[in-house]
PDB file of C-alpha atoms in Angstrom:
ATOM      1  CA  MET A   1     -24.198  43.032  45.269  1.00 47.00           C
ATOM      2  CA  LYS A   2     -20.518  43.492  46.155  1.00 44.00           C
ATOM      3  CA  ASN A   3     -21.372  43.707  49.857  1.00 46.00           C
ATOM      4  CA  PHE A   4     -23.418  40.525  49.549  1.00 42.00           C
ATOM      5  CA  LEU A   5     -20.487  38.679  47.971  1.00 42.00           C
ATOM      6  CA  VAL A   6     -18.171  39.943  50.685  1.00 40.00           C
ATOM      7  CA  TYR A   7     -20.501  38.654  53.395  1.00 40.00           C
ATOM      8  CA  VAL A   8     -20.846  35.315  51.632  1.00 38.00           C
ATOM      9  CA  GLY A   9     -17.072  35.050  51.288  1.00 44.00           C
ATOM     10  CA  LEU A  10     -16.551  35.855  54.959  1.00 39.00           C
ATOM     11  CA  GLY A  11     -19.203  33.344  55.932  1.00 42.00           C
ATOM     12  CA  VAL A  12     -17.491  30.602  53.957  1.00 40.00           C
ATOM     13  CA  LEU A  13     -14.122  31.582  55.410  1.00 39.00           C
ATOM     14  CA  PHE A  14     -15.360  31.476  59.008  1.00 38.00           C
ATOM     15  CA  THR A  15     -17.096  28.167  58.336  1.00 37.00           C
ATOM     16  CA  LEU A  16     -13.835  26.697  57.060  1.00 41.00           C
ATOM     17  CA  VAL A  17     -11.949  28.072  60.034  1.00 39.00           C
ATOM     18  CA  GLY A  18     -14.511  26.534  62.375  1.00 38.00           C
ATOM     19  CA  CYS A  19     -14.274  23.165  60.602  1.00 44.00           C
ATOM     20  CA  ASN A  20     -10.505  23.190  60.415  1.00 57.00           C
ATOM     21  CA  THR A  21      -9.784  21.162  63.545  1.00 71.00           C
ATOM     22  CA  PRO A  22      -6.445  19.436  62.949  1.00 85.00           C
ATOM     23  CA  GLN A  23      -6.624  17.232  66.061  1.00 89.00           C
ATOM     24  CA  ILE A  24      -8.628  16.301  69.174  1.00 92.00           C
ATOM     25  CA  LYS A  25      -7.109  14.865  72.338  1.00 92.00           C
ATOM     26  CA  ARG A  26      -8.610  13.424  75.505  1.00 92.00           C
ATOM     27  CA  ASP A  27      -7.582  15.418  78.561  1.00 91.00           C
ATOM     28  CA  ASP A  28      -7.205  12.368  80.793  1.00 92.00           C
ATOM     29  CA  ILE A  29      -4.472  10.575  78.813  1.00 91.00           C
ATOM     30  CA  SER A  30      -0.907  11.268  77.669  1.00 94.00           C
ATOM     31  CA  PHE A  31       1.313   9.928  74.886  1.00 95.00           C
ATOM     32  CA  GLU A  32       4.469  11.306  76.433  1.00 93.00           C
ATOM     33  CA  GLY A  33       7.300   8.772  76.681  1.00 93.00           C
ATOM     34  CA  LEU A  34       5.495   6.136  74.571  1.00 96.00           C
ATOM     35  CA  LYS A  35       7.459   4.699  71.660  1.00 96.00           C
ATOM     36  CA  THR A  36       6.083   1.449  70.202  1.00 97.00           C
ATOM     37  CA  PHE A  37       3.078   1.481  67.880  1.00 98.00           C
ATOM     38  CA  TYR A  38       0.924  -0.791  65.709  1.00 98.00           C
ATOM     39  CA  VAL A  39      -1.228   0.198  62.704  1.00 97.00           C
ATOM     40  CA  GLU A  40      -4.549  -1.537  62.088  1.00 97.00           C
ATOM     41  CA  GLN A  41      -6.246  -1.931  58.711  1.00 96.00           C
ATOM     42  CA  PRO A  42      -8.179   1.192  57.608  1.00 95.00           C
ATOM     43  CA  GLN A  43     -11.905   1.174  58.275  1.00 95.00           C
ATOM     44  CA  ASN A  44     -14.873   2.189  56.056  1.00 94.00           C
ATOM     45  CA  GLY A  45     -14.624   3.792  52.612  1.00 89.00           C
ATOM     46  CA  LYS A  46     -15.946   0.897  50.513  1.00 89.00           C
ATOM     47  CA  GLU A  47     -18.122   3.310  48.516  1.00 88.00           C
ATOM     48  CA  ILE A  48     -15.094   5.075  47.005  1.00 87.00           C
ATOM     49  CA  PHE A  49     -13.088   1.879  46.448  1.00 86.00           C
ATOM     50  CA  LYS A  50     -15.707  -0.029  44.468  1.00 85.00           C
ATOM     51  CA  THR A  51     -15.061   1.955  41.255  1.00 81.00           C
ATOM     52  CA  PHE A  52     -11.554   0.548  40.764  1.00 83.00           C
ATOM     53  CA  ASN A  53     -11.597  -2.237  43.377  1.00 85.00           C
ATOM     54  CA  ASN A  54      -8.399  -0.831  44.930  1.00 87.00           C
ATOM     55  CA  GLU A  55      -9.106  -0.988  48.670  1.00 90.00           C
ATOM     56  CA  ALA A  56      -6.189  -3.352  49.403  1.00 90.00           C
ATOM     57  CA  GLN A  57      -3.732  -1.196  47.463  1.00 89.00           C
ATOM     58  CA  VAL A  58      -4.907   2.001  49.168  1.00 91.00           C
ATOM     59  CA  SER A  59      -4.727   0.407  52.629  1.00 93.00           C
ATOM     60  CA  GLU A  60      -1.183  -0.799  51.963  1.00 93.00           C
ATOM     61  CA  ILE A  61      -0.057   2.723  50.989  1.00 92.00           C
ATOM     62  CA  LEU A  62      -1.705   4.302  54.043  1.00 95.00           C
ATOM     63  CA  ILE A  63      -0.243   1.811  56.534  1.00 95.00           C
ATOM     64  CA  SER A  64       3.220   2.069  54.983  1.00 94.00           C
ATOM     65  CA  GLU A  65       3.140   5.878  55.087  1.00 94.00           C
ATOM     66  CA  ILE A  66       1.923   5.965  58.705  1.00 96.00           C
ATOM     67  CA  LYS A  67       4.813   3.716  59.721  1.00 96.00           C
ATOM     68  CA  LYS A  68       7.286   5.843  57.772  1.00 94.00           C
ATOM     69  CA  ASN A  69       5.974   9.113  59.239  1.00 94.00           C
ATOM     70  CA  LEU A  70       6.023   7.885  62.840  1.00 96.00           C
ATOM     71  CA  THR A  71       9.412   6.167  62.460  1.00 96.00           C
ATOM     72  CA  GLU A  72      10.892   9.468  61.286  1.00 94.00           C
ATOM     73  CA  LYS A  73       9.508  11.005  64.492  1.00 94.00           C
ATOM     74  CA  GLY A  74      11.353   8.426  66.587  1.00 95.00           C
ATOM     75  CA  TYR A  75       8.589   5.876  67.160  1.00 97.00           C
ATOM     76  CA  ILE A  76       9.078   2.126  66.706  1.00 97.00           C
ATOM     77  CA  ALA A  77       6.679  -0.029  64.663  1.00 96.00           C
ATOM     78  CA  VAL A  78       5.914  -3.519  66.019  1.00 96.00           C
ATOM     79  CA  ASP A  79       4.215  -6.444  64.288  1.00 94.00           C
ATOM     80  CA  ASP A  80       2.481  -7.689  67.428  1.00 95.00           C
ATOM     81  CA  LYS A  81      -0.459  -5.492  68.429  1.00 95.00           C
ATOM     82  CA  GLN A  82      -0.238  -6.660  72.048  1.00 95.00           C
ATOM     83  CA  LYS A  83       3.323  -5.318  72.322  1.00 94.00           C
ATOM     84  CA  ALA A  84       2.393  -1.841  71.065  1.00 96.00           C
ATOM     85  CA  GLN A  85       1.919   1.069  73.445  1.00 97.00           C
ATOM     86  CA  ILE A  86      -0.130   2.972  70.839  1.00 97.00           C
ATOM     87  CA  ILE A  87      -2.547   1.508  68.285  1.00 97.00           C
ATOM     88  CA  PHE A  88      -3.363   3.681  65.257  1.00 98.00           C
ATOM     89  CA  VAL A  89      -6.559   3.161  63.269  1.00 97.00           C
ATOM     90  CA  PRO A  90      -7.151   5.019  59.961  1.00 96.00           C
ATOM     91  CA  VAL A  91     -10.860   5.745  59.441  1.00 96.00           C
ATOM     92  CA  TRP A  92     -12.544   6.995  56.257  1.00 96.00           C
ATOM     93  CA  SER A  93     -15.594   9.221  56.715  1.00 92.00           C
ATOM     94  CA  VAL A  94     -17.717   8.894  53.577  1.00 91.00           C
ATOM     95  CA  SER A  95     -20.183  11.507  52.330  1.00 88.00           C
ATOM     96  CA  ILE A  96     -21.952  12.085  49.057  1.00 81.00           C
ATOM     97  CA  LYS A  97     -22.326  14.949  46.650  1.00 70.00           C
ATOM     98  CA  GLU A  98     -25.467  14.891  44.618  1.00 56.00           C
ATOM     99  CA  ALA A  99     -24.986  15.233  40.886  1.00 48.00           C
ATOM    100  CA  ASN A 100     -26.739  17.754  38.660  1.00 45.00           C
ATOM    101  CA  ASN A 101     -27.238  21.051  40.513  1.00 42.00           C
ATOM    102  CA  PHE A 102     -26.082  20.030  43.983  1.00 39.00           C
ATOM    103  CA  ASP A 103     -22.396  19.110  43.469  1.00 42.00           C
ATOM    104  CA  ASP A 104     -21.186  21.410  46.213  1.00 42.00           C
ATOM    105  CA  ILE A 105     -23.561  20.297  48.955  1.00 38.00           C
ATOM    106  CA  PRO A 106     -22.204  17.424  51.099  1.00 39.00           C
ATOM    107  CA  LEU A 107     -24.966  15.124  52.348  1.00 38.00           C
ATOM    108  CA  PRO A 108     -25.070  12.205  54.779  1.00 41.00           C
ATOM    109  CA  VAL A 109     -24.372   8.736  53.391  1.00 41.00           C
ATOM    110  CA  PRO A 110     -27.657   7.469  51.897  1.00 39.00           C
ATOM    111  CA  THR A 111     -29.544   4.446  53.115  1.00 38.00           C
ATOM    112  CA  ILE A 112     -29.304   1.212  51.142  1.00 34.00           C
ATOM    113  CA  SER A 113     -32.838   1.648  49.810  1.00 34.00           C
ATOM    114  CA  SER A 114     -32.186   5.172  48.507  1.00 34.00           C
ATOM    115  CA  MET A 115     -28.871   4.092  46.972  1.00 35.00           C
ATOM    116  CA  ARG A 116     -30.628   1.437  44.931  1.00 36.00           C
ATOM    117  CA  THR A 117     -32.724   4.035  43.153  1.00 35.00           C
ATOM    118  CA  ASN A 118     -30.271   6.964  43.015  1.00 43.00           C
ATOM    119  CA  GLU A 119     -26.844   5.295  42.825  1.00 45.00           C
ATOM    120  CA  HIS A 120     -26.233   6.492  39.246  1.00 45.00           C
ATOM    121  CA  ASP A 121     -26.676  10.105  40.460  1.00 46.00           C
ATOM    122  CA  THR A 122     -24.437   9.705  43.499  1.00 65.00           C
ATOM    123  CA  LYS A 123     -20.864  10.928  43.828  1.00 82.00           C
ATOM    124  CA  PHE A 124     -18.991   9.683  46.880  1.00 87.00           C
ATOM    125  CA  TYR A 125     -16.049  11.351  48.567  1.00 88.00           C
ATOM    126  CA  ALA A 126     -14.271  10.671  51.833  1.00 92.00           C
ATOM    127  CA  THR A 127     -12.044  12.415  54.336  1.00 92.00           C
ATOM    128  CA  LEU A 128      -9.464  10.619  56.427  1.00 95.00           C
ATOM    129  CA  GLU A 129      -8.920  10.689  60.147  1.00 95.00           C
ATOM    130  CA  LEU A 130      -6.380   8.791  62.199  1.00 96.00           C
ATOM    131  CA  GLN A 131      -7.361   7.565  65.665  1.00 97.00           C
ATOM    132  CA  ALA A 132      -4.805   6.648  68.331  1.00 97.00           C
ATOM    133  CA  PHE A 133      -5.618   4.273  71.202  1.00 97.00           C
ATOM    134  CA  LEU A 134      -3.519   3.505  74.254  1.00 96.00           C
ATOM    135  CA  GLN A 135      -2.914  -0.215  74.823  1.00 95.00           C
ATOM    136  CA  GLY A 136      -5.877  -1.688  76.719  1.00 92.00           C
ATOM    137  CA  ASP A 137      -8.085   1.394  76.242  1.00 94.00           C
ATOM    138  CA  SER A 138     -11.190   0.881  74.091  1.00 91.00           C
ATOM    139  CA  LYS A 139     -11.766   4.614  73.582  1.00 95.00           C
ATOM    140  CA  TRP A 140      -9.584   6.732  71.313  1.00 96.00           C
ATOM    141  CA  GLY A 141      -7.152   9.080  73.028  1.00 95.00           C
ATOM    142  CA  TRP A 142      -6.299  11.243  70.033  1.00 96.00           C
ATOM    143  CA  ARG A 143      -7.652  11.946  66.563  1.00 95.00           C
ATOM    144  CA  GLY A 144      -5.877  13.697  63.681  1.00 94.00           C
ATOM    145  CA  PHE A 145      -7.749  14.922  60.593  1.00 93.00           C
ATOM    146  CA  SER A 146      -7.039  15.590  56.931  1.00 91.00           C
ATOM    147  CA  PRO A 147      -9.139  18.190  55.057  1.00 88.00           C
ATOM    148  CA  ILE A 148      -8.481  16.622  51.645  1.00 88.00           C
ATOM    149  CA  GLU A 149     -11.570  15.273  49.895  1.00 88.00           C
ATOM    150  CA  THR A 150     -10.804  11.872  48.378  1.00 87.00           C
ATOM    151  CA  SER A 151     -12.769  10.410  45.480  1.00 87.00           C
ATOM    152  CA  ALA A 152     -12.248   7.410  43.235  1.00 84.00           C
ATOM    153  CA  ASN A 153     -10.855   9.620  40.471  1.00 81.00           C
ATOM    154  CA  ASN A 154      -8.289  11.675  42.418  1.00 81.00           C
ATOM    155  CA  MET A 155      -6.813   8.836  44.480  1.00 82.00           C
ATOM    156  CA  THR A 156      -3.088   8.524  43.754  1.00 83.00           C
ATOM    157  CA  ALA A 157      -0.155   7.406  45.879  1.00 86.00           C
ATOM    158  CA  ALA A 158       1.066  11.002  46.269  1.00 85.00           C
ATOM    159  CA  MET A 159      -2.328  12.212  47.471  1.00 86.00           C
ATOM    160  CA  LEU A 160      -2.722   9.326  49.932  1.00 89.00           C
ATOM    161  CA  LYS A 161       0.727  10.032  51.398  1.00 90.00           C
ATOM    162  CA  ASN A 162      -0.243  13.674  51.738  1.00 89.00           C
ATOM    163  CA  GLN A 163      -3.343  12.591  53.674  1.00 90.00           C
ATOM    164  CA  ILE A 164      -1.090  10.959  56.281  1.00 93.00           C
ATOM    165  CA  THR A 165       1.117  14.053  56.465  1.00 91.00           C
ATOM    166  CA  TRP A 166      -2.001  16.042  57.366  1.00 91.00           C
ATOM    167  CA  THR A 167      -3.347  13.584  59.948  1.00 93.00           C
ATOM    168  CA  LEU A 168      -0.008  13.208  61.778  1.00 94.00           C
ATOM    169  CA  GLU A 169       1.121  16.816  61.437  1.00 90.00           C
ATOM    170  CA  PHE A 170       0.506  17.572  65.127  1.00 91.00           C
ATOM    171  CA  PHE A 171       1.309  14.222  66.704  1.00 94.00           C
ATOM    172  CA  PRO A 172       2.308  13.783  69.477  1.00 93.00           C
ATOM    173  CA  PRO A 173      -0.233  16.260  70.909  1.00 92.00           C
ATOM    174  CA  GLU A 174       2.014  17.057  73.903  1.00 91.00           C
ATOM    175  CA  LYS A 175       4.467  18.651  71.471  1.00 90.00           C
ATOM    176  CA  TYR A 176       1.704  20.677  69.750  1.00 85.00           C
ATOM    177  CA  PRO A 177      -0.769  21.623  72.498  1.00 81.00           C
ATOM    178  CA  ASN A 178      -2.362  24.468  70.496  1.00 77.00           C
ATOM    179  CA  PRO A 179      -2.047  23.524  66.831  1.00 73.00           C
ATOM    180  CA  SER A 180      -3.147  25.944  64.147  1.00 65.00           C
ATOM    181  CA  THR A 181      -3.095  25.478  60.412  1.00 57.00           C
ATOM    182  CA  PRO A 182      -3.189  28.536  58.116  1.00 55.00           C
ATOM    183  CA  ILE A 183      -6.583  28.457  56.422  1.00 46.00           C
ATOM    184  CA  LEU A 184      -5.080  28.898  52.955  1.00 47.00           C
ATOM    185  CA  ARG A 185      -3.152  25.634  53.363  1.00 51.00           C
ATOM    186  CA  ILE A 186      -6.445  23.805  52.917  1.00 46.00           C
ATOM    187  CA  PHE A 187      -6.432  24.986  49.307  1.00 45.00           C
ATOM    188  CA  GLU A 188      -2.845  23.925  48.605  1.00 50.00           C
ATOM    189  CA  SER A 189      -2.242  21.194  46.032  1.00 45.00           C
ATOM    190  CA  SER A 190      -2.333  17.657  47.379  1.00 46.00           C
ATOM    191  CA  LYS A 191       0.460  16.892  44.917  1.00 48.00           C
ATOM    192  CA  VAL A 192      -1.965  15.082  42.650  1.00 50.00           C
ATOM    193  CA  THR A 193      -1.022  15.906  39.076  1.00 53.00           C
ATOM    194  CA  GLU A 194      -2.941  15.308  35.873  1.00 58.00           C
ATOM    195  CA  ALA A 195      -0.086  13.044  34.777  1.00 62.00           C
ATOM    196  CA  GLU A 196      -0.508  10.882  37.903  1.00 58.00           C
ATOM    197  CA  ILE A 197      -4.242  10.543  37.360  1.00 58.00           C
ATOM    198  CA  ALA A 198      -3.705   9.676  33.685  1.00 66.00           C
ATOM    199  CA  GLN A 199      -1.016   7.129  34.607  1.00 66.00           C
ATOM    200  CA  GLN A 200      -3.283   5.567  37.213  1.00 63.00           C
ATOM    201  CA  LYS A 201      -6.046   5.109  34.634  1.00 68.00           C
ATOM    202  CA  ILE A 202      -3.574   3.590  32.162  1.00 75.00           C
ATOM    203  CA  GLU A 203      -2.316   1.125  34.785  1.00 70.00           C
ATOM    204  CA  GLN A 204      -5.858   0.161  35.754  1.00 68.00           C
ATOM    205  CA  ALA A 205      -6.806  -0.358  32.089  1.00 75.00           C
ATOM    206  CA  GLN A 206      -3.682  -2.463  31.532  1.00 75.00           C
ATOM    207  CA  ALA A 207      -4.425  -4.572  34.610  1.00 71.00           C
ATOM    208  CA  GLU A 208      -7.998  -5.171  33.435  1.00 76.00           C
ATOM    209  CA  LYS A 209      -6.762  -6.029  29.933  1.00 80.00           C
ATOM    210  CA  GLN A 210      -4.235  -8.481  31.381  1.00 78.00           C
ATOM    211  CA  LYS A 211      -6.948 -10.037  33.531  1.00 75.00           C
ATOM    212  CA  GLN A 212      -9.213 -10.544  30.510  1.00 80.00           C
ATOM    213  CA  LEU A 213      -6.302 -11.941  28.461  1.00 82.00           C
ATOM    214  CA  GLU A 214      -5.448 -14.456  31.198  1.00 80.00           C
ATOM    215  CA  ARG A 215      -9.091 -15.499  31.391  1.00 79.00           C
ATOM    216  CA  LYS A 216      -9.213 -15.992  27.605  1.00 83.00           C
ATOM    217  CA  ARG A 217      -6.055 -18.099  27.705  1.00 82.00           C
ATOM    218  CA  GLY A 218      -7.446 -20.117  30.598  1.00 80.00           C
ATOM    219  CA  ILE A 219     -10.674 -20.828  28.732  1.00 81.00           C
ATOM    220  CA  GLU A 220      -8.784 -21.908  25.606  1.00 83.00           C
ATOM    221  CA  GLN A 221      -6.639 -24.247  27.703  1.00 82.00           C
ATOM    222  CA  ALA A 222      -9.779 -25.631  29.390  1.00 80.00           C
ATOM    223  CA  LYS A 223     -11.237 -26.410  25.943  1.00 80.00           C
ATOM    224  CA  ILE A 224      -8.032 -28.200  24.908  1.00 85.00           C
ATOM    225  CA  ASN A 225      -8.045 -30.205  28.157  1.00 81.00           C
ATOM    226  CA  ALA A 226     -11.718 -31.135  27.673  1.00 79.00           C
ATOM    227  CA  ARG A 227     -11.085 -32.395  24.112  1.00 82.00           C
ATOM    228  CA  LYS A 228      -8.035 -34.346  25.298  1.00 81.00           C
ATOM    229  CA  LYS A 229     -10.050 -35.913  28.108  1.00 80.00           C
ATOM    230  CA  LEU A 230     -12.807 -36.855  25.659  1.00 77.00           C
ATOM    231  CA  LEU A 231     -10.365 -38.537  23.245  1.00 81.00           C
ATOM    232  CA  GLU A 232      -8.713 -40.493  26.074  1.00 80.00           C
ATOM    233  CA  ALA A 233     -12.136 -41.611  27.319  1.00 77.00           C
ATOM    234  CA  LYS A 234     -13.173 -42.813  23.860  1.00 76.00           C
ATOM    235  CA  LYS A 235      -9.942 -44.790  23.486  1.00 78.00           C
ATOM    236  CA  SER A 236     -10.471 -46.524  26.839  1.00 79.00           C
ATOM    237  CA  GLY A 237     -14.176 -47.134  26.183  1.00 77.00           C
ATOM    238  CA  LYS A 238     -15.348 -44.833  29.003  1.00 76.00           C
ATOM    239  CA  LYS A 239     -18.380 -42.625  28.695  1.00 74.00           C
ATOM    240  CA  VAL A 240     -17.684 -38.938  29.212  1.00 70.00           C
ATOM    241  CA  GLU A 241     -20.130 -36.114  28.607  1.00 74.00           C
ATOM    242  CA  GLU A 242     -19.052 -34.018  25.649  1.00 76.00           C
ATOM    243  CA  LEU A 243     -19.254 -30.349  26.574  1.00 75.00           C
ATOM    244  CA  SER A 244     -19.800 -27.538  24.095  1.00 81.00           C
ATOM    245  CA  ASP A 245     -17.450 -24.555  24.017  1.00 77.00           C
ATOM    246  CA  GLU A 246     -20.202 -22.458  25.642  1.00 78.00           C
ATOM    247  CA  GLN A 247     -20.565 -24.953  28.509  1.00 77.00           C
ATOM    248  CA  ILE A 248     -16.796 -25.046  29.086  1.00 74.00           C
ATOM    249  CA  GLU A 249     -16.607 -21.266  29.118  1.00 74.00           C
ATOM    250  CA  LYS A 250     -19.524 -21.047  31.553  1.00 72.00           C
ATOM    251  CA  GLN A 251     -17.950 -23.585  33.925  1.00 71.00           C
ATOM    252  CA  TYR A 252     -14.452 -22.084  33.723  1.00 69.00           C
ATOM    253  CA  LYS A 253     -12.987 -20.751  36.951  1.00 66.00           C
ATOM    254  CA  PRO A 254      -9.487 -19.222  37.136  1.00 61.00           C
ATOM    255  CA  GLN A 255      -7.085 -21.200  39.298  1.00 53.00           C
ATOM    256  CA  THR A 256      -6.290 -19.701  42.669  1.00 48.00           C
ATOM    257  CA  ILE A 257      -3.069 -20.211  44.602  1.00 46.00           C
ATOM    258  CA  GLU A 258      -4.957 -22.617  46.883  1.00 50.00           C
ATOM    259  CA  SER A 259      -6.235 -24.729  43.973  1.00 51.00           C
ATOM    260  CA  LEU A 260      -2.767 -24.798  42.407  1.00 48.00           C
ATOM    261  CA  GLU A 261      -1.291 -26.026  45.698  1.00 53.00           C
ATOM    262  CA  LYS A 262      -3.926 -28.796  45.910  1.00 57.00           C
ATOM    263  CA  SER A 263      -3.211 -29.852  42.320  1.00 57.00           C
ATOM    264  CA  PHE A 264       0.504 -29.915  43.095  1.00 55.00           C
ATOM    265  CA  GLU A 265      -0.074 -32.086  46.192  1.00 61.00           C
ATOM    266  CA  LYS A 266      -2.247 -34.523  44.203  1.00 64.00           C
ATOM    267  CA  ALA A 267       0.433 -34.763  41.503  1.00 62.00           C
ATOM    268  CA  LEU A 268       3.062 -35.558  44.154  1.00 61.00           C
ATOM    269  CA  GLN A 269       0.866 -38.224  45.740  1.00 64.00           C
ATOM    270  CA  LYS A 270       0.199 -39.829  42.348  1.00 64.00           C
ATOM    271  CA  ARG A 271       3.906 -39.789  41.574  1.00 59.00           C
ATOM    272  CA  GLN A 272       4.718 -41.494  44.891  1.00 61.00           C
ATOM    273  CA  GLN A 273       2.089 -44.180  44.237  1.00 65.00           C
ATOM    274  CA  ASN A 274       3.545 -44.898  40.772  1.00 62.00           C
ATOM    275  CA  LYS A 275       7.050 -45.482  42.170  1.00 54.00           C
TER     276      LYS A 275
END
């Protein structure tokens, strides 16, 4: 039994060593002497963002950390993609872990049809890679990888920043032609603490509570406005449909910045006409 466990342990270890490829580089290109760079929006990963609807926040952290990391290495971030010598593209590779008895077996991303029937049993996780393209080249010239498994529940700012540290650890490749990462580093903490996870959940709950409170206030104001409009119509002899509270609530839509701007423009126009 002991020998069996030893063989299993060695097999897992060699598998991890084989999978632990920190970077890949095309032989026909070079990043030597290049300085300016541009970072595109991260691609894929919607399956792990849908739980907390935090894709925009995650993307902002990743892009900011990539710029910080590369700037510290002497590179220069530019806002115009066409002026960049290197274009970096973060890419999430999503997999699933089946619930119940198969938590430790990564499987390919399911088809839409299978997800419809088994979505409640599905646990998504993703790993991050960073692709670098030379200006004008449609094929990546370098790829850096992070071994950290990201899920909806362990995603904090500290862990996302650590992902970028991993992906850019051996960039530029000319400086690290034969990179090697000690296998035990894969098992190091990604600096995600229980306190961070708890704080993240508190912040998300507070944001949701605030959103619901604002909606409730908006609906109450819409009811007041509807009653006011009805009274004014009755005074002027106009016919206006009287809406129930349920109808007002059903029709209520929160004001967007665009709608507020339009209302402001209409108010200005009306004011000018009354002068």
